[in-house]
Amino acid sequence: MMHHPQAFHFLDQAGLTKPLLQLQTDPSLFVASAANHLLARLLTFKQPATTSHTTQGNGLTVPPNTEEEELAVTMATSPGSGRSVTMEILKHLESSLESDSHTQVLQGLRLLALTLPELEAPLWGSVIRRVLRPLEGLVLEGRGGGVTQPLMDVLLATYRSGPCDSRLVSLMASMLNSQNPSDAALCAAATLRLKTCPPDLRQKAVAVLLGPLQMVTGITLLDRPNDRHADQQIDHRHADQQIDHRHTDQQIDHRHADQQIDHRHTDQQTDQQMDHRQTDEDNRQTDTDQDRQTEGRSSLSLLLDHLNQKPSCISLLCLCVSSTPYITDMESSASVILAVVSLLRICNGHSPSTESKAPIGCSKASTNLIGCSKVQRCGLDSLASLNTCSGAVELVVEVFHVLLQYLQNPDSDPTVLQKTYQAMLRWLSVSAEPSSLADLVNEDLLPVLRKRVCDVRWEVRDSTLEFLGQLCACEALACTVTPILLGALCDQESYVRASAISALARTLPLPLSGLQGEAGNHTQEEAVSQLLDILSQDSEGFARRAVVQFFISWLKTHPSSSSSSSSSSLRSVLSLGSTDLDWEVKVHTLELVDDLMEETLPGHQETELWLVELGVVTALLNGLFDCDRPVALKACSLLLRLRDMVCPRSLGKGAMTTDDATATVAKVTFDLRGQVWEREVTRKLQEKRGSDWVRESREVGCDRLNGNRVSDGTDGAGSEACDRVTGESVCEGSVTVCEVLWSLGLEERRSVLSQSSDHVQNSPLSLLQDILNATHTSHAEEVIVDCY
Amino acid sequence: MYCLSGHPTLPCNVLKFKSTTIMLDCGLDTTSVLQFLPLPLVHSPRLSKLPGWVSKDSTINIEKELKVCAGRVFVDSQPEFCLPEKELLDLSTIDVILISNYHCMMALPYITEHTGFTGTVYATEPTLQIGRLLMEELVNFMERVPKAQSATCWKNKEIQRLLPSPLKDAVEVSTWKRCYSIQDVNSALSKVQLVGYSQKVELFGAVQVTPLSSGYSLGSSNWIIQSHYEKVSYVSGSSLLTTHPQPMDQSALKNSDVLILTGLTQMPTANPDGMLGDFCSNLAMTIRAGGNVLVPCYSSGVIYDLLECLYQFIENANLGSTPFYFISPVANSSLEFSQIFAEWLCHNKQSKVYLPEPPFPHAELIQTNKLKHYPSIHGDFSSEFRQPCVVFTGHPSLRFGDVVHFMELWGKSSLNTIIFTEPDFSYLDALAPYQPLAMKCVYCPIDTRLNFHQVSKLLKEVQPLHVVCPEQYTQPPPAQSHRSDLMLELQPPPMPYCRCSVLGLPFRRRWERIQLLPELAKSLVPSEIKPGISVATVSAVLQSKDNKHTLQPVPKPPPLPPSKKRKRVVEEPPELLAPKPLLSGAVPLEAFLAMLHKHGITEVKVEETAEGHILHLQAEDTLIQLEEDGTHIVCDDNEPLRTTLRDLVLRFLMKL
């Protein structure tokens, strides 16, 4: 109801804000969440209009501008304007964030995260001004334990929705310093995904994420061993500066840097509050300076503890490794790839690398990872997206080896293998010289793929076949791969058969190198006949759908006119596909018809051939009278197109044109005997003829009519002469295509079909029927009158 | 505990426990046969024309014993096995042998025959029957191709030292012995007494032993060896995977003082499921390409699971027309035995028997002629043999049995594949005398025994006070030293053993159970000293017989002989005096002083000591030592004073 101002006023006047605020902490999560959404809606419902958007650029370090002050005054003083609601919520929000209750803080943060993206200046500014301090409290005083994720959501929402602000950035930097490595990594991962991010903050996030990877794999990812440490130093003091991007050299004397910052602050700062905060922070900093050494060490041992426990180790590394694709702009992207490769090796039970520098304490971490398919999947995903970064080319072989290890490992999970294939494909395109990989593909990859095609698990067979199909597209391997694919056509699992067929379809555009000429054709013919068998006999829909799609791609590479065998295959596909039990098979068959029409129309020499002999018309009519609406709709629109192209309007009326081609088309007849829709079409034809006869007799009078009858009789197209009234010709079974097309009332059909199936329920007619059903039959007449 | 074998999965340990001597398993280490030349079933020109080995300086002349084949030196003699240590203790003193599974009893004839052994062997029925099959098969393999020659010279320490690797590094060669005879097998197995799971077997009244299902193979068991107050669990070859045998019984292992852990998986990095999958896909791949598959395996055990897996797989992989052959002297018995041990099977298979259906699907494979079994390659097999096919045959070491023939037959074609599924032998060593080999080799070791992850979970559950295990389990495998997860990490650390170790097991016997006869119990007068705790004094005769202890009432003195004529000295039974009452309680110092004061003893000097107090009655020149477990009154020849003081002390104490 909150789309309506009345509802808002009702809530306001009835004083319902208070109970809503209470419901925010309801024990039921659903209620609490709904209350939060409603509150967010209330806050954003009636935002005071802003006169200019310049306020957005001011940031938060400046005092509130006049507009915001005005807003504050109005909100405080004019109850009933709706502002009081906003005021009340804001006050509550502020106190929630300062509360000691975990639920309150959590809900406050959630509300904030929901609201911030919707807010506009000046309300945005005033909200931020109110909550920034409590937020700082949460972050800096460490009260944010357990709410890291929502807290980070709020910070990111603030960052995205408003101007870049130093206090905000410093808060985000503090979040990255979290003592809990999981929390820190969570924040870092979120930070990296920001579109724009201050470089220093970004660097820090990178350090947080690469730290665990470095520790486990022993590959140096961070420039100096104490990098994370150095990063901690940037923290509060440099945060303010980060916006200016001036401070690029981390190595400059920190004390000196401090002076600079302070100096600048005194210059710029007019807000006393800020000065106060700065002093606070400087004090904190001196403390930290002294404890820095120990802190660095303890953060390291914290990380180690974290890695030694299986659940935390896995989630942390998943997060880290999933974020690596966002770190590729680094100079050391090659070592990032190496680290991911190394991690994948560890997961497979191999030692990370020969020159591993992993500390002893991490052997436990690596045992946590062995056989962990979650980390494996994350790693493979990342590896797949790392293929574009600099240095990838040199590492292709290394990457291939680890991917091969995964393919060869009998314990690899099917999902892991699937990801391995995806990564393999991406990396296959990396190699500068394809020939350098040819040996690798032939000697190492193909044997293992051959084995995987025989795997016990159908999922593996399925993804292997899919991969083989994709492999064919980028490598000239068709002659090796095609027999494997053909072998898989008789797999027991329908998904696998379907994948084999789809993969075969991918090999179609390739010349069958090595199998050219006779042998190649033979293979293809064999394949086609096997596919037709599947279409006619397979009990599962997936395989049959794949067959029809195979022929769709086949049509693209083999024009229908190319050979008699191909058109006979097409005929089989059309007749089998259009009478299939599966509606998707039928729709795909109609798509095939669509392609056929594209290819051959207009002006095809042998229209008769493809219209009738190929079974296009039959297939379309099968579709038209199908009980599945999508099929009928598709068939209907195709028929309409066909009618408009082949039988222009004039023909339908029985008149002749001078165009020879069209004339021939007009004469094309087909046999409808034995079709399920024979009766229906016959009836339509008779109706049509009847009405035409009546209309025409009205229009032109009897003379014309008689004349027409004579001419119709003589030109012999169809046998219209054989009485419109009796419909004798229809009984003979042969009718002209055009006449049928015009008699079916396709436009009307289309409009009925294009209405969704529930239009009946929503229509007044349905209501009427319901009313009628609900009443006693004795009063029926009365009700009908009423309803009328 | 005396450790007679160093092989972690083929253990042989002797436990001396409460006056009994119990041997736990007697595994036979057959890896020694890898040093010998294969025994071909039909004459092999290649193997018969091998050059003899000559040392570089030609000082050693044992050309007849050692032959060079494929660049390696092999002993040309009937293969020999490495026996358990016989010198560590007198084998005739062994009271019982407990067998945990049929793979761990292959050395039985060496222990029970010709050693003076007079004890009993305990095993479950399937263990006995299948163990017998395996032994008969082994004897058959050896006796089918007799080799007159026996090589002994090379075992001379001085000569062995100079031989090339790996002969040089072979250990305990002096204990290596040729295979036993069928008579030895029969005689040894006649000493077996059958037991069922959870059956309690009393050994001399002192110890009770109980077999528990271990889930590894048909009839495989772990053993509980316990007295009333001590419990030792022996875990050997157990599996938590769902395969054909009854699942493992874990709960009975709880509260052990010591758990002896042997027979963990030999392939900790190879997951049996993955290996089974790999086995199937390699098999399908070879058959599709028109090649044959050779699977060297034991004639019982994993083969049942392999056949079951293939039963499901061959339909899927369109291998329906490919014949499967199982060739072993005991193939028929093995396949049929497996179907009749219903009570030893997993629940799923047990329930099939009631349908009624054979528990294993290989019955159907045989019925439909997809699986055929033959005693050897001679006879029917040679006429019915059709390729491409899959052959299961022994022995997995590739040194004897029908497998030798197939290696010679198929080794030259790269279309064929040999798939190793038994983990007992290194496949490279097994293949060494057949090199160069064109045949594809696939190593899919399937070992369903506990892995380190499962065992640490198990130990967490059953909480033994101490764990004893082979030393191999206390460090990562040498080839994968970075895998610290492939070892036992326990608190307290496990006690490792190796061949010839003698370990004192870390528990002390402190208690013994004694029975009280009902008539004696009736005469007791308990008095409650604390709520719920009553005490009574007992006068009785302790009888110890068959390691059982009983308290009986004191026999009444026999009535005096009625005749006075035949007077003779009758040994008087010991006079039965009523026992002095037992005192309990403590003497409170303050109250005692007050009491003394009341009785006119006023000059008391109290001295505190480590044990209690010394009271010096200065006027009487008397000392009273009050200690936790006794009170002494030291006075000089003043009996009345002593009595008074004694009575004062007794006032504070309780009499029983």
PDB file of C-alpha atoms in Angstrom, chain A residues 47-56 58 63-75 83 120-126 129:
ATOM      1  CA  GLN A  47      11.940  12.924   0.201  1.00  0.00           C
ATOM      2  CA  PRO A  48      12.150  16.651   0.442  1.00  0.00           C
ATOM      3  CA  ALA A  49      12.926  17.962  -2.988  1.00  0.00           C
ATOM      4  CA  THR A  50      16.354  19.299  -3.521  1.00  0.00           C
ATOM      5  CA  THR A  51      17.015  22.510  -5.287  1.00  0.00           C
ATOM      6  CA  SER A  52      20.372  21.541  -6.544  1.00  0.00           C
ATOM      7  CA  HIS A  53      22.453  18.430  -6.655  1.00  0.00           C
ATOM      8  CA  THR A  54      25.676  20.209  -5.898  1.00  0.00           C
ATOM      9  CA  THR A  55      25.452  19.136  -2.288  1.00  0.00           C
ATOM     10  CA  GLN A  56      26.434  15.687  -3.340  1.00  0.00           C
ATOM     11  CA  ASN A  58      30.565  18.362  -0.702  1.00  0.00           C
ATOM     12  CA  PRO A  63      29.330  21.296   7.850  1.00  0.00           C
ATOM     13  CA  PRO A  64      25.792  20.784   6.720  1.00  0.00           C
ATOM     14  CA  ASN A  65      24.791  23.273   4.112  1.00  0.00           C
ATOM     15  CA  THR A  66      21.831  25.526   4.507  1.00  0.00           C
ATOM     16  CA  GLU A  67      19.538  23.221   2.695  1.00  0.00           C
ATOM     17  CA  GLU A  68      20.249  20.404   5.041  1.00  0.00           C
ATOM     18  CA  GLU A  69      19.890  22.645   8.032  1.00  0.00           C
ATOM     19  CA  GLU A  70      16.544  23.828   6.782  1.00  0.00           C
ATOM     20  CA  LEU A  71      15.543  20.255   6.351  1.00  0.00           C
ATOM     21  CA  ALA A  72      16.507  19.457   9.895  1.00  0.00           C
ATOM     22  CA  VAL A  73      14.462  22.372  11.153  1.00  0.00           C
ATOM     23  CA  THR A  74      11.387  21.414   9.168  1.00  0.00           C
ATOM     24  CA  MET A  75      11.641  17.865  10.263  1.00  0.00           C
ATOM     25  CA  ARG A  83       8.621  14.759   8.223  1.00  0.00           C
ATOM     26  CA  GLU A 120      18.727  11.705  -2.426  1.00  0.00           C
ATOM     27  CA  ALA A 121      20.256  14.868  -1.173  1.00  0.00           C
ATOM     28  CA  PRO A 122      19.599  16.628   1.124  1.00  0.00           C
ATOM     29  CA  LEU A 123      18.038  13.781   3.087  1.00  0.00           C
ATOM     30  CA  TRP A 124      20.968  11.544   2.176  1.00  0.00           C
ATOM     31  CA  GLY A 125      23.407  13.973   3.692  1.00  0.00           C
ATOM     32  CA  SER A 126      21.441  14.375   6.834  1.00  0.00           C
ATOM     33  CA  ARG A 129      25.558  12.848   9.214  1.00  0.00           C
TER      34      ARG A 129
END
